[in-house]
Short mmCIF file of C-alpha atoms in Angstrom, two decimals:
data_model
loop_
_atom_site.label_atom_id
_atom_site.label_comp_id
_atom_site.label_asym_id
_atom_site.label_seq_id
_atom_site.Cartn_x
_atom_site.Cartn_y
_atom_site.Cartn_z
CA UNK A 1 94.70 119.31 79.08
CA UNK A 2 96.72 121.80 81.53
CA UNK A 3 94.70 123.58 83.68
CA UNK A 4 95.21 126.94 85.68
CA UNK A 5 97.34 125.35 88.22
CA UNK A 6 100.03 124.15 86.01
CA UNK A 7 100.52 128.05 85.60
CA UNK A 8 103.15 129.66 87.46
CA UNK A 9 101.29 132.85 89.24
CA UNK A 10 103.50 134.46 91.23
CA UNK A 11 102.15 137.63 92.17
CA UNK A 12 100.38 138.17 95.62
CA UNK A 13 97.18 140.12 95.31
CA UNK A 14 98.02 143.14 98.16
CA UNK A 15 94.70 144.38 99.42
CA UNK A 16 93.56 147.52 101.15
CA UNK A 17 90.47 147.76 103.97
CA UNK A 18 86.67 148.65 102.45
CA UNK A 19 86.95 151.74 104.46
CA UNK A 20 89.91 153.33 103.16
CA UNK A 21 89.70 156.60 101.47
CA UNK A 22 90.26 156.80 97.60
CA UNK A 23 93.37 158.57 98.00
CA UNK A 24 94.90 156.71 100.43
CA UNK A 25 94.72 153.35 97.79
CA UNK A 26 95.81 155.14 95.25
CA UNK A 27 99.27 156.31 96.64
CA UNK A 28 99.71 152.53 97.67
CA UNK A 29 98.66 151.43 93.74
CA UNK A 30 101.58 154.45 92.58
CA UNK A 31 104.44 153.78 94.70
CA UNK A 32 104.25 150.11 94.31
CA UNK A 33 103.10 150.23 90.58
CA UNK A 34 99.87 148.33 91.08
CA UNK A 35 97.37 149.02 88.13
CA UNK A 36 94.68 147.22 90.41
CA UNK A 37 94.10 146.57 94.12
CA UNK A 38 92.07 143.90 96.53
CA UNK A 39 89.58 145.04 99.00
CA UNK A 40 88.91 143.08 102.27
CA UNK A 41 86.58 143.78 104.44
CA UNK A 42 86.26 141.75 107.95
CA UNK A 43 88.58 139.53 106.03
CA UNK A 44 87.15 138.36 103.03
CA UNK A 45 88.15 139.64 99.22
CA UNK A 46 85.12 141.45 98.79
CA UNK A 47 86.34 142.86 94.86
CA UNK A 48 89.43 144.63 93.13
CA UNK A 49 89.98 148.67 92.89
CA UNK A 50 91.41 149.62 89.42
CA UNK A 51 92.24 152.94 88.21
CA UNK A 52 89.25 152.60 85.64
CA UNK A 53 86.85 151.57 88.54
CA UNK A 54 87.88 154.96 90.37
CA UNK A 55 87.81 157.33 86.99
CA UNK A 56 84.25 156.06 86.59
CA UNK A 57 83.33 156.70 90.74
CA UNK A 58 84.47 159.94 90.40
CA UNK A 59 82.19 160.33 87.01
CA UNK A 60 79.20 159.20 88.54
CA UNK A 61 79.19 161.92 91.56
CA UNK A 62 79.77 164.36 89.81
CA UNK A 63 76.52 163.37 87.33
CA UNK A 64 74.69 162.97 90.73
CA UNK A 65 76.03 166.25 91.35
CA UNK A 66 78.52 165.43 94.63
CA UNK A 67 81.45 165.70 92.63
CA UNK A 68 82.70 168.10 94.96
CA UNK A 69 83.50 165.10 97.30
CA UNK A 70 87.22 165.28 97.54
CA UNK A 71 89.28 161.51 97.09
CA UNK A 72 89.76 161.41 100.66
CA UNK A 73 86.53 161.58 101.45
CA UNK A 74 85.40 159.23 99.21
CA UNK A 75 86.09 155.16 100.29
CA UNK A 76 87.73 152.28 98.51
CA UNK A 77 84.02 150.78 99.05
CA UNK A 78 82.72 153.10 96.32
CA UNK A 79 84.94 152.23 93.52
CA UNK A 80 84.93 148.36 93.83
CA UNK A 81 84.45 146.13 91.47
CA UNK A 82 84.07 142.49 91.20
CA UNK A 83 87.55 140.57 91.94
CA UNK A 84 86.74 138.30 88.59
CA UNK A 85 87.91 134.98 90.97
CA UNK A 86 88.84 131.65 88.77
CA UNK A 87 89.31 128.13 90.04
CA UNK A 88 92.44 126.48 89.37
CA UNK A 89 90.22 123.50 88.20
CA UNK A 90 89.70 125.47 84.97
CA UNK A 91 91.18 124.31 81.73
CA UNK A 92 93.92 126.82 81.02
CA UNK A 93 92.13 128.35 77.74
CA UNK A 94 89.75 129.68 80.12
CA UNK A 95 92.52 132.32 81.12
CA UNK A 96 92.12 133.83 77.58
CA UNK A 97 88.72 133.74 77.80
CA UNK A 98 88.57 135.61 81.27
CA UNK A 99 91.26 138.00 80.40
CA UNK A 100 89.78 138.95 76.45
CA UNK A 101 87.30 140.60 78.50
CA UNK A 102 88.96 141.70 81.95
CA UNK A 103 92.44 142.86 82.41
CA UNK A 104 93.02 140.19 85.47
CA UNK A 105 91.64 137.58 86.92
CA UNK A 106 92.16 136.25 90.49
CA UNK A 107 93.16 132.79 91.71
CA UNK A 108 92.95 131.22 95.39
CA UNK A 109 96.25 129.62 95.49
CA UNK A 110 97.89 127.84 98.46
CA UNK A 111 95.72 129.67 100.62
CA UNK A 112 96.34 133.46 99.40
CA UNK A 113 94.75 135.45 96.72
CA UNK A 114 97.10 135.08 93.45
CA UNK A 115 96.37 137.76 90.31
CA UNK A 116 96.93 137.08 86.84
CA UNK A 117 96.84 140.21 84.69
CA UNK A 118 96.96 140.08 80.74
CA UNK A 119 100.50 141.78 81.20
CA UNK A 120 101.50 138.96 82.50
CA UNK A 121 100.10 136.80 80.55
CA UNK A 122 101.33 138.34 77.21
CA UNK A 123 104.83 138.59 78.78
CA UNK A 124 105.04 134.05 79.97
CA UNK A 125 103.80 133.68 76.41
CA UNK A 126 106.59 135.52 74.91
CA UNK A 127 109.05 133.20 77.00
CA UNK A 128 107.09 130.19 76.07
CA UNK A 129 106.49 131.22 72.21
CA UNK A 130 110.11 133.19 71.97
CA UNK A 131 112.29 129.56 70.89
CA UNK A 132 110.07 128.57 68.43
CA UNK A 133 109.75 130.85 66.58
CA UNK A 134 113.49 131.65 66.53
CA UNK A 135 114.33 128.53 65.12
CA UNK A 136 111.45 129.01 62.45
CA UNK A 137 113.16 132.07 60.97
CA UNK A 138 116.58 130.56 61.17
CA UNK A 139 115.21 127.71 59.13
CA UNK A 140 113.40 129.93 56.73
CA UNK A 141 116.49 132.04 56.53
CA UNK A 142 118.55 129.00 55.56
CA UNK A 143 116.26 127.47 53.29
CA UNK A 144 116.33 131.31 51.28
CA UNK A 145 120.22 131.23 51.51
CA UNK A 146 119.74 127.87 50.00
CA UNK A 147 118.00 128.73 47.45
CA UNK A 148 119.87 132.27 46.48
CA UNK A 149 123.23 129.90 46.24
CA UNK A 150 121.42 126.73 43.97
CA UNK A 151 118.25 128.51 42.09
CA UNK A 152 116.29 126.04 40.68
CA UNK A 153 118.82 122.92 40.50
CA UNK A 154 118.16 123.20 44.71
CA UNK A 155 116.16 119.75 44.46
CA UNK A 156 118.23 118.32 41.88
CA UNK A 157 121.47 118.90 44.70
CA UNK A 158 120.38 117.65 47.17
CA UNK A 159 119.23 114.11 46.05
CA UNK A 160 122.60 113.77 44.59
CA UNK A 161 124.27 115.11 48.37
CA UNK A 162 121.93 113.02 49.99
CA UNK A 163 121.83 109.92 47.65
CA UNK A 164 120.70 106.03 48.90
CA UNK A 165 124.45 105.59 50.23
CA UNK A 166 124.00 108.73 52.52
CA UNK A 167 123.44 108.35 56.25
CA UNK A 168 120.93 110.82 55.58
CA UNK A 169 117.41 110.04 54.09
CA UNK A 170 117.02 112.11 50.60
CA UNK A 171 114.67 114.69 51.32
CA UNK A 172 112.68 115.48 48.32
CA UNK A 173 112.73 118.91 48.40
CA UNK A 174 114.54 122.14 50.87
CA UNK A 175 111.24 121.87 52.81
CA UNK A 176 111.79 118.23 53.71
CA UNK A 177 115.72 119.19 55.21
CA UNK A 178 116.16 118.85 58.82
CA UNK A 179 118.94 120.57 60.59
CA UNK A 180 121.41 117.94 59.87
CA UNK A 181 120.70 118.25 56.54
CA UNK A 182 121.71 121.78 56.56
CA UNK A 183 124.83 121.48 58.40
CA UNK A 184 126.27 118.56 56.03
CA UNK A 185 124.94 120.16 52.66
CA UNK A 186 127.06 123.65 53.96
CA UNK A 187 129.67 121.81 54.38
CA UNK A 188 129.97 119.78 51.77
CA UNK A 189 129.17 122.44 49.26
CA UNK A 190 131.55 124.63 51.68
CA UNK A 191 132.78 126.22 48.06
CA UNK A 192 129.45 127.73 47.10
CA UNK A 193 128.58 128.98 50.44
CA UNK A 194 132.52 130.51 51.78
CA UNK A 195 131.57 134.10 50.60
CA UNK A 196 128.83 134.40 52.27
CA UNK A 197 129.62 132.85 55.64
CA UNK A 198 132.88 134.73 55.75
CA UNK A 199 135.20 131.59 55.72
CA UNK A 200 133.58 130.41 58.98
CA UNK A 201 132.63 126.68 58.25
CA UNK A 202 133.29 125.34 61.44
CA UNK A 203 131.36 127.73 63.90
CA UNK A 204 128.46 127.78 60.76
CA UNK A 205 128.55 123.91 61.08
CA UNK A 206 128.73 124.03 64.90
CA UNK A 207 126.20 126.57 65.06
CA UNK A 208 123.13 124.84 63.01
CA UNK A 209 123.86 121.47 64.48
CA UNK A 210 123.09 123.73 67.98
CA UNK A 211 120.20 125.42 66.94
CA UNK A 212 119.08 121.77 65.40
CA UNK A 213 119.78 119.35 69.08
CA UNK A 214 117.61 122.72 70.23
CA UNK A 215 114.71 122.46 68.06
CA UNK A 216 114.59 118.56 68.68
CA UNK A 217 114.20 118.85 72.18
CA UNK A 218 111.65 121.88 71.94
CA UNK A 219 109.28 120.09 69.40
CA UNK A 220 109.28 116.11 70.53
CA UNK A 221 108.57 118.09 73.94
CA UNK A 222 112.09 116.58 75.86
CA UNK A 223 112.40 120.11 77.78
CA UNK A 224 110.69 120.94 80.69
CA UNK A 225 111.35 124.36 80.85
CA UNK A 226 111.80 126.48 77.31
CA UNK A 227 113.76 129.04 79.78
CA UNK A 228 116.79 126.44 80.00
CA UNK A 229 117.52 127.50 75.91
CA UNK A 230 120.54 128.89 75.06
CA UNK A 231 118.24 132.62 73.82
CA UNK A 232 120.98 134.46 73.11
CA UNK A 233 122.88 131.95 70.66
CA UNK A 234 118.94 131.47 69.07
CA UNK A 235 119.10 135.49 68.59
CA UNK A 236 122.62 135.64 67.30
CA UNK A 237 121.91 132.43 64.86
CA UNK A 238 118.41 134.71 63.84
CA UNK A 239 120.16 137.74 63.39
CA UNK A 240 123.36 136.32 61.56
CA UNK A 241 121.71 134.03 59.00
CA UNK A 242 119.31 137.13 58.15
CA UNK A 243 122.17 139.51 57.51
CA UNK A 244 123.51 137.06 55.28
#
């Protein structure tokens, strides 16, 4: 199971001293576009200022009735809260866990304070998640187009396409196709399908054998990196086999 270190955190946690007044902190947190903010005092992390933590300072003096304190008279000190630290010895569910109930979480990384917020977290799950489930809608896509252009003699076509003299196996039904499938049924049944692909059979062949050596590598795990896809052909194969 991956753990915390296997994920790439990139962001430095920038800190401010204990001392330093409210306002101060929070014209660093606007002009750098922080939402939250370390505190250190004689060097150690001692917790995280967030614009929440501050909103509810300023509540509670002015229920204890010094809310006439102005922000620069008012320290970082007062509005910190705990820094929410996680080992990188943590199975990497734990993140989810942590950040289902805080906005960020804080790693010690090479030495430095690294912070994880659930922005950022929603944001390397969109890159990770974003390729598969392209190629899930360009495969439910086809298998529609498949079905608009055969009805219900689908099954009956393709175990006479794909019959025991085919390189192929015979899949038993559109759900059992794989991309190769796809790319030799369109062309073979070119006839049935040249309206609606606009008299393009090469770059249609071309194009689902592409999207199928994709899907291969992405789901018997022979990528390291789902960022080295082609995204833009996956979006273009999405978007034309929908309009279709």
């Amino acid at each position: 199971m991956y753990t915390i270190a296997d994920l790439p955190i990139g962001n430095t946690l920038q800190t401010v001293e204990y001392d330093l007044g409210l306002e101060s902190a929070l014209r660093q947190m606007s002009e750098h576009s922080y939402t939250q903010i370390g505190v250190e005092r004689d060097g150690e992390l001692v917790g995280i200022v967030t614009y929440r933590s501050v909103v509810r300072t300023l509540l509670a003096f002015h229920q204890l009735e010094v809310g006439h304190k102005t922000l620069d008279k008012i320290s970082v000190g007062a509005a910190v809260e705990d820094a929410h630290t996680i080992s990188e010895d943590e199975n990497l569910l734990a993140i989810f866990d942590a950040l289902a109930e805080y906005t960020y979480i804080v790693v010690d990384r090479d030495d430095e304070w690294r912070i994880l917020t659930d922005y950022d977290l929603l944001t390397r799950l969109k890159q990770m998640l974003e390729p598969f489930l392209l190629i899930e809608s360009i495969e439910m896509q086809l298998r529609k187009i498949f079905t608009r252009v055969f009805g219900d003699a689908l099954s009956e076509q393709l175990a006479e396409t794909f019959d025991e003299e085919h390189l192929l196996p015979t899949p038993a039904s559109i759900e059992h196709c794989s991309y190769a499938h796809y790319a030799q049924f369109i062309s073979i049944h070119w006839g049935e399908f040249e309206s609606l692909f606009d008299d393009q059979q090469d770059v249609i062949r071309e194009l689902v054998l592409e999207i199928g050596d994709m899907r291969n590598q992405l789901f018997h795990f022979r990528v390291d990196d789902p960022d080295e896809f082609d995204r833009d052909l996956l979006r273009f194969g999405q978007s034309y086999f929908s309009s279709v």
